[in-house]
Amino acid sequence: MTTLSQRDQAVIWHPFTQMQTAPLPIPVVRGEGSVLYTEDGGEILDMISSWWVTIHGHSHPYIADRVSAQLRTLEHTIFADFTHEPAVQLAERLLPILPTNQRRVFYSDNGSTAVEVALKMAFQYWHNIGQPRLKVVAFEDAYHGDTFGAMAVSGRSAFTAPFAPFLFDVTYLPAPVPGREAEVLELARTLFTDEVAAFIVEPLVQGAGGMTMYEPDVLNELFVLARTQGTLLIADEVMTGFGRTGKLFASHYLTEQPDLMCLSKGITGGTMALGVTTCTAAIYNAFLSDDKMKTLFHGHSFTANPLACTAALASLDLLLAPERLADIQRIAASHAGFADTLRQSPVVGNVRQRGTLLAFDLITSGQTSYFNNIRDVAYQFLLEKGVLMRPLGNVLYFMPPYCTTDAQLQVAYTAVSALLEKIEN
């Protein structure tokens, strides 16, 4: 009998995968809570929330019931000239939990697109008020997505190399990691001028760039420097949003507020794709005009899909419940305990944590990069222990669903400890 993996291999092209050398994909037939169940009866503990999206665990019955009811009411409608209850209600509920200056919600389909929309809003804002600005400042090694605008404001890497001729120029600041704050602030004083349209950041944690973490105070200072020149501040909270950093949004650690925010991933609890870009009243008002050329000409067939908005509403219900907020703190505390254990290992360096995200480097002969060979060794070893962690080169990280139990966390910690012992020996 042909397996699901073999059928897949005959017809599918997978993301971030060299298809010629990749092993057969793992066939998942069911998910429940923090566990994925495979075709052969195996169980895999999902310690990365399936690419950082499944914040309440797989196949959550409450979200499923809400989406199912919506499916029998309204599955989709065009969102130009039309509206519907789930879209309006989601915007009404999102804005009050965001930084207080956020006033408008623009819907799209995914994280990259939420960033594209923010960039277009920023550039066109300056165009609409008759003061065009063409420059963007971003952090080195940032990752904002895989569409062209999002790639342009991401760090230049092997992932963007084939497209380099097509990407607009961006000015880069080093990430202000502990020990480099003064250097970064000094450079920022020269980079932020009245020609810079926007400063885009992944607040407090750079995800795909290696789980690089830095402190709120230095980001506040950078925001102040940018704002003295009128530069618009874009917080890409696609990964950091919805409780991941210990607060509902990483921006809540800051006193300075972003002008635009990009949200996706956990917004629907991982149920389906949805992107959101929010902005201040000042940005929105710059598009209001009798001149139709000042319209934001951006949209998608599935803008504000009612099913996705309903999934997001259900996910918000779960997220804002006292027991879920307690889960986030419980996991953060558990990680803090294991972080102390990690620091005792001679093959571990740069242990860092923010909320439910715990990351560390494996000390190897290769450099810290996505292509470090230890990545495949670690990935396979942990998978054989029934734990899904997808290392970023030699960077390992935990980003579990919030429903993950203490016992499940311990299983994952034990598997990682065994990996470290193997590397050490």
Short mmCIF file of N, CA, C and O in Angstrom, two decimals, residues 309-384:
data_model
loop_
_atom_site.label_atom_id
_atom_site.label_comp_id
_atom_site.label_asym_id
_atom_site.label_seq_id
_atom_site.Cartn_x
_atom_site.Cartn_y
_atom_site.Cartn_z
N CYS A 309 -11.75 35.19 10.70
CA CYS A 309 -12.06 36.17 11.75
C CYS A 309 -12.74 35.47 12.93
O CYS A 309 -12.48 35.81 14.10
N THR A 310 -13.60 34.50 12.65
CA THR A 310 -14.27 33.76 13.72
C THR A 310 -13.28 32.92 14.51
O THR A 310 -13.35 32.85 15.74
N ALA A 311 -12.34 32.29 13.81
CA ALA A 311 -11.30 31.53 14.50
C ALA A 311 -10.49 32.46 15.41
O ALA A 311 -10.14 32.09 16.54
N ALA A 312 -10.20 33.67 14.93
CA ALA A 312 -9.45 34.63 15.73
C ALA A 312 -10.23 35.07 16.96
O ALA A 312 -9.67 35.22 18.05
N LEU A 313 -11.54 35.27 16.80
CA LEU A 313 -12.38 35.64 17.94
C LEU A 313 -12.39 34.52 18.99
O LEU A 313 -12.28 34.77 20.19
N ALA A 314 -12.50 33.28 18.53
CA ALA A 314 -12.49 32.14 19.45
C ALA A 314 -11.13 32.02 20.14
O ALA A 314 -11.05 31.77 21.35
N SER A 315 -10.07 32.24 19.38
CA SER A 315 -8.72 32.18 19.95
C SER A 315 -8.54 33.27 21.01
O SER A 315 -7.93 33.03 22.07
N LEU A 316 -9.08 34.46 20.75
CA LEU A 316 -9.01 35.55 21.74
C LEU A 316 -9.74 35.18 23.02
O LEU A 316 -9.27 35.47 24.13
N ASP A 317 -10.92 34.55 22.88
CA ASP A 317 -11.66 34.10 24.07
C ASP A 317 -10.77 33.22 24.94
O ASP A 317 -10.71 33.38 26.16
N LEU A 318 -10.08 32.27 24.31
CA LEU A 318 -9.21 31.35 25.04
C LEU A 318 -8.01 32.07 25.63
O LEU A 318 -7.63 31.85 26.78
N LEU A 319 -7.40 32.94 24.81
CA LEU A 319 -6.17 33.63 25.23
C LEU A 319 -6.39 34.52 26.45
O LEU A 319 -5.55 34.58 27.35
N LEU A 320 -7.52 35.23 26.46
CA LEU A 320 -7.76 36.22 27.51
C LEU A 320 -8.37 35.63 28.77
O LEU A 320 -8.57 36.33 29.76
N ALA A 321 -8.68 34.32 28.75
CA ALA A 321 -9.20 33.66 29.96
C ALA A 321 -8.10 33.60 31.01
O ALA A 321 -6.93 33.37 30.69
N PRO A 322 -8.44 33.80 32.29
CA PRO A 322 -7.42 33.80 33.35
C PRO A 322 -6.56 32.55 33.37
O PRO A 322 -5.35 32.62 33.60
N GLU A 323 -7.17 31.38 33.08
CA GLU A 323 -6.39 30.14 33.13
C GLU A 323 -5.34 30.08 32.02
O GLU A 323 -4.26 29.52 32.21
N ARG A 324 -5.63 30.67 30.85
CA ARG A 324 -4.64 30.66 29.77
C ARG A 324 -3.51 31.63 30.09
O ARG A 324 -2.34 31.33 29.86
N LEU A 325 -3.85 32.80 30.62
CA LEU A 325 -2.81 33.75 31.01
C LEU A 325 -1.92 33.13 32.09
O LEU A 325 -0.70 33.36 32.12
N ALA A 326 -2.53 32.32 32.97
CA ALA A 326 -1.75 31.61 33.99
C ALA A 326 -0.85 30.56 33.35
O ALA A 326 0.29 30.34 33.79
N ASP A 327 -1.33 29.90 32.29
CA ASP A 327 -0.50 28.92 31.57
C ASP A 327 0.76 29.56 31.01
O ASP A 327 1.84 28.97 31.05
N ILE A 328 0.60 30.76 30.46
CA ILE A 328 1.75 31.46 29.88
C ILE A 328 2.81 31.71 30.96
O ILE A 328 4.00 31.46 30.74
N GLN A 329 2.37 32.15 32.13
CA GLN A 329 3.31 32.40 33.22
C GLN A 329 3.91 31.10 33.75
O GLN A 329 5.08 31.05 34.12
N ARG A 330 3.10 30.03 33.78
CA ARG A 330 3.59 28.72 34.23
C ARG A 330 4.69 28.20 33.32
O ARG A 330 5.75 27.74 33.80
N ILE A 331 4.48 28.30 32.01
CA ILE A 331 5.49 27.83 31.06
C ILE A 331 6.74 28.69 31.15
O ILE A 331 7.87 28.18 31.12
N ALA A 332 6.57 30.00 31.29
CA ALA A 332 7.72 30.90 31.42
C ALA A 332 8.54 30.53 32.65
O ALA A 332 9.78 30.49 32.60
N ALA A 333 7.86 30.24 33.76
CA ALA A 333 8.58 29.87 34.99
C ALA A 333 9.29 28.54 34.82
O ALA A 333 10.43 28.35 35.29
N SER A 334 8.65 27.60 34.15
CA SER A 334 9.26 26.29 33.91
C SER A 334 10.51 26.44 33.04
O SER A 334 11.56 25.84 33.32
N HIS A 335 10.40 27.25 31.99
CA HIS A 335 11.56 27.52 31.13
C HIS A 335 12.71 28.13 31.93
O HIS A 335 13.87 27.80 31.71
N ALA A 336 12.37 29.06 32.82
CA ALA A 336 13.42 29.73 33.61
C ALA A 336 14.20 28.70 34.43
O ALA A 336 15.43 28.79 34.57
N GLY A 337 13.48 27.71 34.97
CA GLY A 337 14.15 26.65 35.72
C GLY A 337 15.06 25.83 34.84
O GLY A 337 16.21 25.52 35.21
N PHE A 338 14.59 25.46 33.65
CA PHE A 338 15.42 24.65 32.75
C PHE A 338 16.58 25.47 32.19
O PHE A 338 17.65 24.92 31.90
N ALA A 339 16.37 26.78 32.05
CA ALA A 339 17.47 27.65 31.58
C ALA A 339 18.66 27.55 32.53
O ALA A 339 19.82 27.53 32.08
N ASP A 340 18.39 27.47 33.83
CA ASP A 340 19.48 27.33 34.79
C ASP A 340 20.24 26.03 34.57
O ASP A 340 21.47 25.98 34.69
N THR A 341 19.51 24.96 34.25
CA THR A 341 20.15 23.68 33.95
C THR A 341 21.00 23.79 32.69
O THR A 341 22.13 23.29 32.64
N LEU A 342 20.46 24.43 31.66
CA LEU A 342 21.18 24.58 30.40
C LEU A 342 22.51 25.30 30.60
O LEU A 342 23.51 24.95 29.96
N ARG A 343 22.52 26.28 31.47
CA ARG A 343 23.74 27.08 31.68
C ARG A 343 24.87 26.26 32.29
O ARG A 343 26.03 26.66 32.23
N GLN A 344 24.55 25.10 32.85
CA GLN A 344 25.58 24.23 33.43
C GLN A 344 26.28 23.39 32.37
O GLN A 344 27.33 22.80 32.63
N SER A 345 25.70 23.31 31.17
CA SER A 345 26.26 22.43 30.14
C SER A 345 27.43 23.10 29.42
O SER A 345 27.34 24.25 28.99
N PRO A 346 28.54 22.37 29.24
CA PRO A 346 29.70 22.93 28.54
C PRO A 346 29.47 23.09 27.03
O PRO A 346 30.27 23.74 26.35
N VAL A 347 28.41 22.50 26.48
CA VAL A 347 28.16 22.60 25.04
C VAL A 347 27.02 23.57 24.73
O VAL A 347 26.49 23.60 23.62
N VAL A 348 26.64 24.37 25.73
CA VAL A 348 25.55 25.34 25.55
C VAL A 348 26.07 26.75 25.81
O VAL A 348 26.84 26.98 26.75
N GLY A 349 25.65 27.69 24.98
CA GLY A 349 26.01 29.08 25.17
C GLY A 349 24.82 29.99 24.94
O GLY A 349 23.82 29.59 24.33
N ASN A 350 24.91 31.21 25.45
CA ASN A 350 23.93 32.26 25.19
C ASN A 350 22.49 31.80 25.44
O ASN A 350 21.63 31.89 24.56
N VAL A 351 22.23 31.31 26.65
CA VAL A 351 20.86 30.94 27.02
C VAL A 351 20.06 32.21 27.20
O VAL A 351 20.48 33.14 27.89
N ARG A 352 18.89 32.28 26.58
CA ARG A 352 18.08 33.50 26.63
C ARG A 352 16.60 33.14 26.65
O ARG A 352 16.20 32.12 26.08
N GLN A 353 15.83 33.97 27.32
CA GLN A 353 14.41 33.68 27.47
C GLN A 353 13.60 34.96 27.47
O GLN A 353 14.02 35.99 27.99
N ARG A 354 12.43 34.90 26.87
CA ARG A 354 11.43 35.97 26.97
C ARG A 354 10.07 35.28 26.96
O ARG A 354 9.65 34.73 25.95
N GLY A 355 9.41 35.24 28.11
CA GLY A 355 8.10 34.60 28.20
C GLY A 355 8.17 33.11 27.92
O GLY A 355 9.00 32.40 28.49
N THR A 356 7.33 32.64 27.01
CA THR A 356 7.27 31.20 26.71
C THR A 356 8.32 30.77 25.68
O THR A 356 8.31 29.64 25.22
N LEU A 357 9.19 31.68 25.32
CA LEU A 357 10.23 31.40 24.33
C LEU A 357 11.58 31.26 25.05
O LEU A 357 12.05 32.20 25.70
N LEU A 358 12.18 30.08 24.94
CA LEU A 358 13.49 29.81 25.52
C LEU A 358 14.41 29.35 24.40
O LEU A 358 14.07 28.45 23.64
N ALA A 359 15.56 29.99 24.26
CA ALA A 359 16.50 29.67 23.18
C ALA A 359 17.91 29.57 23.72
O ALA A 359 18.25 30.15 24.75
N PHE A 360 18.75 28.79 23.03
CA PHE A 360 20.16 28.67 23.41
C PHE A 360 20.95 28.19 22.20
O PHE A 360 20.40 27.65 21.24
N ASP A 361 22.26 28.43 22.25
CA ASP A 361 23.15 28.01 21.17
C ASP A 361 23.85 26.72 21.55
O ASP A 361 24.29 26.54 22.69
N LEU A 362 23.98 25.82 20.58
CA LEU A 362 24.85 24.66 20.74
C LEU A 362 26.25 25.08 20.32
O LEU A 362 26.44 25.62 19.22
N ILE A 363 27.22 24.88 21.19
CA ILE A 363 28.59 25.27 20.89
C ILE A 363 29.23 24.19 20.03
O ILE A 363 29.41 23.05 20.46
N THR A 364 29.49 24.53 18.78
CA THR A 364 30.07 23.58 17.82
C THR A 364 31.21 24.26 17.08
O THR A 364 31.47 25.45 17.24
N SER A 365 31.87 23.47 16.24
CA SER A 365 32.99 24.02 15.47
C SER A 365 32.50 24.96 14.37
O SER A 365 33.20 25.86 13.94
N GLY A 366 31.26 24.76 13.89
CA GLY A 366 30.74 25.61 12.82
C GLY A 366 30.24 26.93 13.37
O GLY A 366 30.11 27.13 14.58
N GLN A 367 29.94 27.86 12.48
CA GLN A 367 29.47 29.17 12.91
C GLN A 367 27.98 29.11 13.24
O GLN A 367 27.30 28.15 12.91
N THR A 368 27.51 30.14 13.91
CA THR A 368 26.09 30.24 14.22
C THR A 368 25.36 30.64 12.95
O THR A 368 25.34 31.79 12.56
N SER A 369 24.79 29.66 12.28
CA SER A 369 24.06 29.95 11.05
C SER A 369 23.06 28.85 10.78
O SER A 369 23.14 27.75 11.32
N TYR A 370 22.12 29.18 9.89
CA TYR A 370 21.04 28.26 9.54
C TYR A 370 21.61 26.96 8.95
O TYR A 370 21.00 25.91 9.05
N PHE A 371 22.78 27.04 8.34
CA PHE A 371 23.33 25.89 7.62
C PHE A 371 24.34 25.09 8.44
O PHE A 371 24.99 24.20 7.93
N ASN A 372 24.47 25.39 9.73
CA ASN A 372 25.36 24.63 10.59
C ASN A 372 24.90 23.17 10.62
O ASN A 372 23.72 22.88 10.82
N ASN A 373 25.82 22.23 10.44
CA ASN A 373 25.46 20.81 10.32
C ASN A 373 24.84 20.23 11.58
O ASN A 373 24.11 19.23 11.51
N ILE A 374 25.13 20.83 12.73
CA ILE A 374 24.55 20.31 13.98
C ILE A 374 23.03 20.38 13.94
O ILE A 374 22.34 19.63 14.62
N ARG A 375 22.50 21.24 13.08
CA ARG A 375 21.05 21.40 12.97
C ARG A 375 20.38 20.06 12.65
O ARG A 375 19.42 19.65 13.31
N ASP A 376 20.88 19.36 11.63
CA ASP A 376 20.26 18.10 11.21
C ASP A 376 20.43 17.02 12.27
O ASP A 376 19.52 16.21 12.50
N VAL A 377 21.60 16.99 12.92
CA VAL A 377 21.84 16.02 13.98
C VAL A 377 20.86 16.22 15.13
O VAL A 377 20.22 15.27 15.61
N ALA A 378 20.72 17.46 15.57
CA ALA A 378 19.84 17.77 16.69
C ALA A 378 18.37 17.51 16.34
O ALA A 378 17.62 16.91 17.13
N TYR A 379 17.98 17.94 15.17
CA TYR A 379 16.59 17.75 14.72
C TYR A 379 16.22 16.28 14.73
O TYR A 379 15.18 15.88 15.28
N GLN A 380 17.07 15.45 14.11
CA GLN A 380 16.78 14.02 13.99
C GLN A 380 16.80 13.32 15.35
O GLN A 380 15.94 12.49 15.65
N PHE A 381 17.78 13.68 16.18
CA PHE A 381 17.89 13.07 17.50
C PHE A 381 16.62 13.31 18.32
O PHE A 381 16.05 12.39 18.92
N LEU A 382 16.17 14.57 18.34
CA LEU A 382 14.99 14.93 19.13
C LEU A 382 13.72 14.30 18.55
O LEU A 382 12.84 13.85 19.30
N LEU A 383 13.65 14.22 17.23
CA LEU A 383 12.49 13.60 16.58
C LEU A 383 12.39 12.13 16.98
O LEU A 383 11.29 11.61 17.23
N GLU A 384 13.53 11.47 17.04
CA GLU A 384 13.53 10.06 17.45
C GLU A 384 13.11 9.89 18.91
O GLU A 384 12.65 8.83 19.32
#
